[in-house]
PDB file of C-alpha atoms in Angstrom:
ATOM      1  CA  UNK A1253       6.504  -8.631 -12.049  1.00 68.00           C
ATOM      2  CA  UNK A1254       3.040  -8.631 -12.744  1.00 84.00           C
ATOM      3  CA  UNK A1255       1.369  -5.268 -13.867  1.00 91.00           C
ATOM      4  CA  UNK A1256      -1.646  -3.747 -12.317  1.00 95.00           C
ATOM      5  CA  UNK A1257      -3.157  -0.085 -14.451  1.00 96.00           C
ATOM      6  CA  UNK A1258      -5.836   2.096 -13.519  1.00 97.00           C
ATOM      7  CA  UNK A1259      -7.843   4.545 -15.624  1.00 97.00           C
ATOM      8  CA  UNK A1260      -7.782   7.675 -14.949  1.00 97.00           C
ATOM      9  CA  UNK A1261      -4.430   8.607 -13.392  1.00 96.00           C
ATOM     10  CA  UNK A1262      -6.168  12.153 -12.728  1.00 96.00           C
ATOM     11  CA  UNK A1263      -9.360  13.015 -12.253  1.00 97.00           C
ATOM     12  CA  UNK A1264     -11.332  16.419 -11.522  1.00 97.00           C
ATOM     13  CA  UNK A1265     -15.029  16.819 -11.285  1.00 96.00           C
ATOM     14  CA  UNK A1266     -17.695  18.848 -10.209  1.00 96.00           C
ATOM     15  CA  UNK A1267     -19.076  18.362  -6.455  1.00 97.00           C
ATOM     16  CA  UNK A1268     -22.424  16.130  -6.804  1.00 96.00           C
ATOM     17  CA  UNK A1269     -21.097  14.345  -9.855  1.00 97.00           C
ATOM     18  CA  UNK A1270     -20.060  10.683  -9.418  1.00 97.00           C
ATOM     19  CA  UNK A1271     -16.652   9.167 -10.877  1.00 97.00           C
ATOM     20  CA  UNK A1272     -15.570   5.946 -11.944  1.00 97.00           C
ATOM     21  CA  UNK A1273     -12.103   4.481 -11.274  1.00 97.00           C
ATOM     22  CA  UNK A1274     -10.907   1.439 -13.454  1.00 97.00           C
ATOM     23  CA  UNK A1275      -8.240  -1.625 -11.889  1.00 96.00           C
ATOM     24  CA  UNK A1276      -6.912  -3.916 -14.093  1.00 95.00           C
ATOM     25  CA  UNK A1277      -4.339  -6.669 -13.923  1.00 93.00           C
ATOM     26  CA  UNK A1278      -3.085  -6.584 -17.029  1.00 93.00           C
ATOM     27  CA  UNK A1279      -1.209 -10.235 -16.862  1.00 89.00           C
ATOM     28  CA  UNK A1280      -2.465 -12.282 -14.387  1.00 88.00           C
ATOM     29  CA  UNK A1281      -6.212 -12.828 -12.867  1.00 89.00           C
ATOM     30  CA  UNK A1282      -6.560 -11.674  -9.614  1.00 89.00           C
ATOM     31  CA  UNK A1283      -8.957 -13.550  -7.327  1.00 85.00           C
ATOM     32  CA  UNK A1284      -9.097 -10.675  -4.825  1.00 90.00           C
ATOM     33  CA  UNK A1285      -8.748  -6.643  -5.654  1.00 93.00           C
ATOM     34  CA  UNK A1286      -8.398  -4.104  -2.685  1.00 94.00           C
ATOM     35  CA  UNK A1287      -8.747  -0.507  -3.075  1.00 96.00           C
ATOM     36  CA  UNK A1288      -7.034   1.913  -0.778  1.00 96.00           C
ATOM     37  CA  UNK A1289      -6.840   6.052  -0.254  1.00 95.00           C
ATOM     38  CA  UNK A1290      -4.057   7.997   0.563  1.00 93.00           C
ATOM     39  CA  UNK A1291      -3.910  11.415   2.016  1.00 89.00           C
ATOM     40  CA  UNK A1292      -0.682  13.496   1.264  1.00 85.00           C
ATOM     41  CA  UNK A1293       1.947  12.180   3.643  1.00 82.00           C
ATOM     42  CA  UNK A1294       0.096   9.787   4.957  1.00 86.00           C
ATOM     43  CA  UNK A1295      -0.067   6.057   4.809  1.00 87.00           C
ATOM     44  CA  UNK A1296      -2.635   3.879   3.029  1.00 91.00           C
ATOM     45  CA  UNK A1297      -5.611   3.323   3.744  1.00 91.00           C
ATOM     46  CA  UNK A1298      -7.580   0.135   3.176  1.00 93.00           C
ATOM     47  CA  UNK A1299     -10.855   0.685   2.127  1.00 95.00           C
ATOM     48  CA  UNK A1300     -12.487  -2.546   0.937  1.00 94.00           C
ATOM     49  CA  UNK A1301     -11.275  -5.623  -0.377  1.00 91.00           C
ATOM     50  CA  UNK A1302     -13.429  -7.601  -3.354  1.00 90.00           C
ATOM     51  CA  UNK A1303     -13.490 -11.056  -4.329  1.00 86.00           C
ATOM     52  CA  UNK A1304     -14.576 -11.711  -8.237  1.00 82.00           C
ATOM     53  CA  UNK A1305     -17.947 -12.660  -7.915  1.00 81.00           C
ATOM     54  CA  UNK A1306     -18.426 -11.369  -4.311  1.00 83.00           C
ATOM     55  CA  UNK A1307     -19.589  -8.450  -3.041  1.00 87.00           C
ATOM     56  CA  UNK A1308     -16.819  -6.059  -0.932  1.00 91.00           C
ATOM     57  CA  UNK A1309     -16.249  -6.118   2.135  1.00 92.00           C
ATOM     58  CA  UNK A1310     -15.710  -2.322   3.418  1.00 95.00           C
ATOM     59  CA  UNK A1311     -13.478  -1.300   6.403  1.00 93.00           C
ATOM     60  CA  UNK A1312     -15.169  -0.250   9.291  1.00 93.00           C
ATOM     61  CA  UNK A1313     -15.968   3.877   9.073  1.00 93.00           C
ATOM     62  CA  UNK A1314     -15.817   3.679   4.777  1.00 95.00           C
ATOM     63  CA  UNK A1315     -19.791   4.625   3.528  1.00 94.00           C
ATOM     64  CA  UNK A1316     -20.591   0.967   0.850  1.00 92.00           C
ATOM     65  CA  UNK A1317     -23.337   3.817  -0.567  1.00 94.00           C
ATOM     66  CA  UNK A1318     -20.547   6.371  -1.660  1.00 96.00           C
ATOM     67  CA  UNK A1319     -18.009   4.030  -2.351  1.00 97.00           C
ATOM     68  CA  UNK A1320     -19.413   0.954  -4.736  1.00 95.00           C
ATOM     69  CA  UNK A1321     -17.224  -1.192  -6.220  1.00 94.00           C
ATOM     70  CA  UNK A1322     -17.400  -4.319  -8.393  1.00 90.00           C
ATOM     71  CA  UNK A1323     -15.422  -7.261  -9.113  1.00 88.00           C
ATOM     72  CA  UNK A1324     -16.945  -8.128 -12.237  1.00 82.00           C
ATOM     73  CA  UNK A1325     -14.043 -10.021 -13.440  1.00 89.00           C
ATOM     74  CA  UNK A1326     -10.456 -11.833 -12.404  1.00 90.00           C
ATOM     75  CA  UNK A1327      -9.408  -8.972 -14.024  1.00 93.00           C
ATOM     76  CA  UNK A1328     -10.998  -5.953 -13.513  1.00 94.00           C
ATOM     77  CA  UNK A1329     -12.458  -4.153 -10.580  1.00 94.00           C
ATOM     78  CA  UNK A1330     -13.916  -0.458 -10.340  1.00 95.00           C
ATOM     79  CA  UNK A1331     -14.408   1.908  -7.526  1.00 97.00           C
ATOM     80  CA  UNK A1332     -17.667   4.738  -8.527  1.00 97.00           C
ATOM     81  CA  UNK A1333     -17.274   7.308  -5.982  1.00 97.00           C
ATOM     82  CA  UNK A1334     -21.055   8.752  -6.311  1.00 96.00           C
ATOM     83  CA  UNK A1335     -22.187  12.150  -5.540  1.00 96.00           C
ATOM     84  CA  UNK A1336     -18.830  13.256  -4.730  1.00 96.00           C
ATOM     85  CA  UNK A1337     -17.664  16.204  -2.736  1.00 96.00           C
ATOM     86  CA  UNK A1338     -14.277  17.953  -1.823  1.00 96.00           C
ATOM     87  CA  UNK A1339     -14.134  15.698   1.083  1.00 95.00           C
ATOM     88  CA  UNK A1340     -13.483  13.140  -1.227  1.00 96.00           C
ATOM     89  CA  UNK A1341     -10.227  14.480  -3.088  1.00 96.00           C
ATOM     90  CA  UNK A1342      -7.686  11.815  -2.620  1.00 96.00           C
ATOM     91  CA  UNK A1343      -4.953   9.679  -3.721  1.00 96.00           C
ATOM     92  CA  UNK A1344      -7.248   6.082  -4.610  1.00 97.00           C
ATOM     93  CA  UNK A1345      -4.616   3.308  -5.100  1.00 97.00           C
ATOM     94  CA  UNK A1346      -5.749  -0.118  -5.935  1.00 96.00           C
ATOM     95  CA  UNK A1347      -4.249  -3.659  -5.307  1.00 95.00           C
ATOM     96  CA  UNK A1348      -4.834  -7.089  -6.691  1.00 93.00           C
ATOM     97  CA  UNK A1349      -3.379 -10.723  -5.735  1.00 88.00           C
ATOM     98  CA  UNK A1350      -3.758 -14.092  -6.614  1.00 80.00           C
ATOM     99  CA  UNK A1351      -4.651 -16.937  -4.067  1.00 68.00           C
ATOM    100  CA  UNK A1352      -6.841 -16.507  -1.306  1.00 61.00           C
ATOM    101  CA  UNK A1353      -5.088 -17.685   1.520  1.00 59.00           C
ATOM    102  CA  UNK A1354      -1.726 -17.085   3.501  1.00 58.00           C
ATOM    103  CA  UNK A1355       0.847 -14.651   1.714  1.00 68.00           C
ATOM    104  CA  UNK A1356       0.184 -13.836  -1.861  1.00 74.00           C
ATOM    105  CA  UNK A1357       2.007 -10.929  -3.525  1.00 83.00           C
ATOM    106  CA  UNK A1358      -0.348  -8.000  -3.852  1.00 88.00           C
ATOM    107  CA  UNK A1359       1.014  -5.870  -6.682  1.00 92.00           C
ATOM    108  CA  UNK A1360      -0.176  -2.221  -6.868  1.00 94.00           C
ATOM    109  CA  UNK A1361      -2.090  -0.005  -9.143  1.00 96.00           C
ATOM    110  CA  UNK A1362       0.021   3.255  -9.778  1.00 95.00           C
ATOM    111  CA  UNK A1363      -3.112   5.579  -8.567  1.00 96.00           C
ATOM    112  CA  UNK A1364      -5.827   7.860  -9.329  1.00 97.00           C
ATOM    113  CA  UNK A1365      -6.033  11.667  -8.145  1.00 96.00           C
ATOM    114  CA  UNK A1366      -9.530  12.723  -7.720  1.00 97.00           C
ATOM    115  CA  UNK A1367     -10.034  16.537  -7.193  1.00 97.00           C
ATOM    116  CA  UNK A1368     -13.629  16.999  -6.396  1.00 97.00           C
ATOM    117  CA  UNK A1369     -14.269  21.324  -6.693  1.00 96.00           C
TER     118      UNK A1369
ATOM    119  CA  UNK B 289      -2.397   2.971  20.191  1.00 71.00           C
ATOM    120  CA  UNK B 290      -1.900   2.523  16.157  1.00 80.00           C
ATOM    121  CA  UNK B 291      -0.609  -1.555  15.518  1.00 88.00           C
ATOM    122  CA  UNK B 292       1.854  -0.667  13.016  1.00 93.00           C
ATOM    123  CA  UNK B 293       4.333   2.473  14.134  1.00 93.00           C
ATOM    124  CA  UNK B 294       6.595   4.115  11.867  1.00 93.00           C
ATOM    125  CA  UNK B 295       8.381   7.339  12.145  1.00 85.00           C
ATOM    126  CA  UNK B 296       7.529   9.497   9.374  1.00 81.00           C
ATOM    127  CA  UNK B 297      10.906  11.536   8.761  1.00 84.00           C
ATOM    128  CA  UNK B 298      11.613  13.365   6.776  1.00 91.00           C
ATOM    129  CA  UNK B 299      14.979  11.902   6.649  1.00 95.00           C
ATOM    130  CA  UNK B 300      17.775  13.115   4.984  1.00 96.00           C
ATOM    131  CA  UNK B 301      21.429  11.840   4.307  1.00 97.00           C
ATOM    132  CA  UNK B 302      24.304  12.564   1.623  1.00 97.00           C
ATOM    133  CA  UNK B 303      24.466  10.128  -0.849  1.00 97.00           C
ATOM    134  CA  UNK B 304      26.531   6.340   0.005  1.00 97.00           C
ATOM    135  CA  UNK B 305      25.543   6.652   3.421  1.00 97.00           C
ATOM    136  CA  UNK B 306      23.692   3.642   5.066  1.00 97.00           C
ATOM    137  CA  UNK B 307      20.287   4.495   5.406  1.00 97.00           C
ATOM    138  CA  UNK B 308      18.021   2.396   8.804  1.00 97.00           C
ATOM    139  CA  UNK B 309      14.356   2.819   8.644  1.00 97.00           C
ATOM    140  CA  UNK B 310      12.212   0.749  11.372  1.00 96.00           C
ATOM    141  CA  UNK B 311       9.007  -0.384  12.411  1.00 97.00           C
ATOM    142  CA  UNK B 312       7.673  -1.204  15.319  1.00 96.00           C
ATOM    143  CA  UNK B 313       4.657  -3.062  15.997  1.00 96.00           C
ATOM    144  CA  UNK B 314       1.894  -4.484  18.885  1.00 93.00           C
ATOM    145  CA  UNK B 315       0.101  -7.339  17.674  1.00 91.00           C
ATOM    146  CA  UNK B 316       2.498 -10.896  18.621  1.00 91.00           C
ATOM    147  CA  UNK B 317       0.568 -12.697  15.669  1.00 90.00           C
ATOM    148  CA  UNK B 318       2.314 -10.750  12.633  1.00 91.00           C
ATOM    149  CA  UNK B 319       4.096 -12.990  10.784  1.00 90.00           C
ATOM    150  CA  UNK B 320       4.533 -11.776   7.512  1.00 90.00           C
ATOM    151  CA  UNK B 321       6.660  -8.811   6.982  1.00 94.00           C
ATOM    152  CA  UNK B 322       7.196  -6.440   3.689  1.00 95.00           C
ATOM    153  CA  UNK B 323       8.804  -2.863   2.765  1.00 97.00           C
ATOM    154  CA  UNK B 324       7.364  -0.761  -0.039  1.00 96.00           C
ATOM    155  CA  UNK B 325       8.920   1.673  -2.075  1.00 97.00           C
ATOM    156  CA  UNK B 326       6.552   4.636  -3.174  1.00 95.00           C
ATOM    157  CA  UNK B 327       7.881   7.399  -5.486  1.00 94.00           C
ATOM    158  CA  UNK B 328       5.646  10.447  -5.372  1.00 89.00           C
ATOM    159  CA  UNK B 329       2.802  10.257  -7.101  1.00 86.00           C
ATOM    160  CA  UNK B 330       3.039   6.392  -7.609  1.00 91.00           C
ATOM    161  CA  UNK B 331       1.396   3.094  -6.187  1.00 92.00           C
ATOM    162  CA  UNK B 332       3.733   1.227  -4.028  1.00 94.00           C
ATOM    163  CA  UNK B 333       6.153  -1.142  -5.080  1.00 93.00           C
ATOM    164  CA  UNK B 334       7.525  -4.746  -3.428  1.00 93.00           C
ATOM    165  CA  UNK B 335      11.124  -4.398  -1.951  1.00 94.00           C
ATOM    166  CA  UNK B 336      11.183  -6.804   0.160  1.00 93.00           C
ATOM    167  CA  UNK B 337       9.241  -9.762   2.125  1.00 90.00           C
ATOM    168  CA  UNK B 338      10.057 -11.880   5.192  1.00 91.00           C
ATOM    169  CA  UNK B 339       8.330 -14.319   6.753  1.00 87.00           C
ATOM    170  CA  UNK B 340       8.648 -14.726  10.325  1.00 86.00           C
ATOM    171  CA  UNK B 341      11.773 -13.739  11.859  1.00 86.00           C
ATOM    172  CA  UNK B 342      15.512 -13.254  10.301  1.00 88.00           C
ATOM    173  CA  UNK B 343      17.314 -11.246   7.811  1.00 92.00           C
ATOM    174  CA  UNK B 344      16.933 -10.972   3.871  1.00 94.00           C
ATOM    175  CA  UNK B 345      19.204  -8.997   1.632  1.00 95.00           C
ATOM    176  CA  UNK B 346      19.274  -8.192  -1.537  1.00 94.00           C
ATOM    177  CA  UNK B 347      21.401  -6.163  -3.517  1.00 96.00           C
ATOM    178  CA  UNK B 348      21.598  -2.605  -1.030  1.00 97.00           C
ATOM    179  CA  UNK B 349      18.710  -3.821   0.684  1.00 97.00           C
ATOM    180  CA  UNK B 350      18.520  -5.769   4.172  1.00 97.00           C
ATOM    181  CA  UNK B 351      15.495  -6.567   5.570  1.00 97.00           C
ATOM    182  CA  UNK B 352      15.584  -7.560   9.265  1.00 96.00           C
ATOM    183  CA  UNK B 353      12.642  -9.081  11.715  1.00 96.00           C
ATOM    184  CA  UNK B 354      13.081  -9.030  15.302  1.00 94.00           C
ATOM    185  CA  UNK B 355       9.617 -10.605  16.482  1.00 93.00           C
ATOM    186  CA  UNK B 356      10.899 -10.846  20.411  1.00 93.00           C
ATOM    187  CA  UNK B 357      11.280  -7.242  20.205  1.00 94.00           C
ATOM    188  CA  UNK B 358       8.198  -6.798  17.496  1.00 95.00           C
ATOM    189  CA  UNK B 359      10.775  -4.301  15.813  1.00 95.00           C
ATOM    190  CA  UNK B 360      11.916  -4.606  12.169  1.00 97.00           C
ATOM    191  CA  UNK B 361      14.258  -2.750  10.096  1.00 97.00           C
ATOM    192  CA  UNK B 362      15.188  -1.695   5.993  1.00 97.00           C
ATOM    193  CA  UNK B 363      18.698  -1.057   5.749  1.00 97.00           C
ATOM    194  CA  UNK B 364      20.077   0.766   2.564  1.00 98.00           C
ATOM    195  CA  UNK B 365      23.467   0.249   1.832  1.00 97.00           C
ATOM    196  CA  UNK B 366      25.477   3.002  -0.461  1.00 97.00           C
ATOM    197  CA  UNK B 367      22.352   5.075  -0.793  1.00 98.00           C
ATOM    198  CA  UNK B 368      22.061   6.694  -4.088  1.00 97.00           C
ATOM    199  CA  UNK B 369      19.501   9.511  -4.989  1.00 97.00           C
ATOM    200  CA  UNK B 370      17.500   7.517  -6.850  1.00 96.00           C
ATOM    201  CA  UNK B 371      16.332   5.789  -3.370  1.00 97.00           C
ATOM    202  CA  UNK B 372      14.557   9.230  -2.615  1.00 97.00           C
ATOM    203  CA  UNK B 373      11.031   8.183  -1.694  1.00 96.00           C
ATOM    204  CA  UNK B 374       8.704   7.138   1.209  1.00 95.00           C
ATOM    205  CA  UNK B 375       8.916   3.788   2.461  1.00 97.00           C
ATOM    206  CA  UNK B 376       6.348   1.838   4.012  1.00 96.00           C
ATOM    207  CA  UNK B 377       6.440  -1.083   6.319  1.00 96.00           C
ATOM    208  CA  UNK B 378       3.986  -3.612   6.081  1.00 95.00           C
ATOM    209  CA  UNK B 379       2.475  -6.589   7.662  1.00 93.00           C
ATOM    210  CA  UNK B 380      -0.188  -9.298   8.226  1.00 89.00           C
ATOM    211  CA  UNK B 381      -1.086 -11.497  11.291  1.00 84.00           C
ATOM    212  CA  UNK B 382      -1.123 -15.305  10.595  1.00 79.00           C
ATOM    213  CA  UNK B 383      -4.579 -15.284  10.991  1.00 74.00           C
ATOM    214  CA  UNK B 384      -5.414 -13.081   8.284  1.00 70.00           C
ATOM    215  CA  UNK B 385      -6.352 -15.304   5.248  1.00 61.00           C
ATOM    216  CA  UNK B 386      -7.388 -12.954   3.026  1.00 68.00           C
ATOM    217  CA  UNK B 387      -4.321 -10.839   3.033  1.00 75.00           C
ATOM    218  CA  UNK B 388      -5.044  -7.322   4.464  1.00 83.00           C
ATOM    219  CA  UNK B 389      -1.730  -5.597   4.675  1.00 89.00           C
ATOM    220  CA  UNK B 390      -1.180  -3.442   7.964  1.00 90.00           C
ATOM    221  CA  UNK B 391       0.651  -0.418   6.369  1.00 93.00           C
ATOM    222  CA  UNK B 392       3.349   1.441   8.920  1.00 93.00           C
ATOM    223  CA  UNK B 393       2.809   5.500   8.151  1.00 92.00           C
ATOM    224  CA  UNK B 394       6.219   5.804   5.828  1.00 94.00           C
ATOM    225  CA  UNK B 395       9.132   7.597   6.063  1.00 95.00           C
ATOM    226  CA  UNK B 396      10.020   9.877   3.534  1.00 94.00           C
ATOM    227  CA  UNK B 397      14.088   9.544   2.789  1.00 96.00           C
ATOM    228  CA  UNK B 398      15.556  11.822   0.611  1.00 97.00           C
ATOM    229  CA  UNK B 399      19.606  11.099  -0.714  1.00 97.00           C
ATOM    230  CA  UNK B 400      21.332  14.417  -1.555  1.00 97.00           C
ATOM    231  CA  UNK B 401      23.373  14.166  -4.365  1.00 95.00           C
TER     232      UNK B 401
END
């Protein structure tokens, strides 16, 4: 199956400080990236999904000024969680497909754990 | 009224025994049905897909859609402890072009050895 990475798999920083999460499809290009959180024991969460070229399209209650991400490329799509605070610790999983219509696979990042202190 | 509902478990059960997990949903224009597999720790992973309604198997795994009830089941045949994780039921309306997946809260299973 195709393989989806994301740098870092753990994170901790300093409340205030902002933190950059990578997603990369490593063999296909992915027309559309999504980018999820995940509280312990609880399901995902869709935050935004990004077309290459496009800006994202947040879910209704996430903050597009805390959260920015770009979709620079079919292959690579980053989530900068700025001025972060403890709130923010988290389980950040993204996705990324091909296509951009019906059902397309979407194959899964294996996650990044922020800690914010 | 959440449009996805999915008891969360835990569940437990001795190893070989047939393991049902279910979802039940509101929204009639679902038509595209999947179960993920998520290890702790991990990003989800495919198990199976169904469009529509029917059954799917492969391997351990059935995958059954019941869209007059708008009720679907996993079943895991001769479960091993290896299948210790959460699954997650998941689904999009036909109307949803871009693919946003409607994710079910997950069950955590664990298989006792």
């Amino acid at each position: 199956g195709a393989v989806v990475s994301q740098h870092p798999s753990w994170v901790i920083c300093k409340s205030g400080t902002s933190v950059k999460i990578e997603c990369r499809s490593l063999d296909f290009q992915a027309t559309t990236m999504f980018w999820y959180r995940q509280f312990p024991k609880q399901s995902l969460m869709l935050m935004a999904t990004s077309n290459e070229g496009s800006k994202a399209t947040y879910e209704q209650g996430v903050e597009k000024d805390k959260f920015l991400i770009n979709h620079a490329s079919l292959t690579l799509s980053t989530l900068t969680v700025t001025s972060a605070h403890p709130e923010d610790s988290s389980f950040y999983i993204c996705s990324a497909r091909t296509g951009t219509s019906g059902y397309n696979e979407q194959f899964f990042g294996p996650g990044t754990r922020l800690t914010v202190l | 009224q959440k449009e996805v509902e999915q008891d969360p478990g835990p569940l437990s059960v001795p190893e070989g025994a047939i393991v049902s997990l279910n979802c039940t949903y509101s929204n009639s224009a679902f038509q595209y049905f999947m179960w993920y597999r998520q290890y702790s720790r991990k990003g989800p992973e495919l198990l199976m897909y169904t469009y529509s309604s029917g059954n799917k198997e492969d391997g351990r795994f059935t995958a059954q859609v019941d869209k007059s009830s708008k009720y679907i089941s996993l079943f895991i045949r001769d479960s091993q402890p290896s299948d210790s994780a959460t699954y997650l039921c998941a689904m999009i309306p036909s109307y949803n072009q871009g693919g946003k997946l409607i994710f079910g809260q997950g069950t955590e299973l664990s298989v006792k050895p």
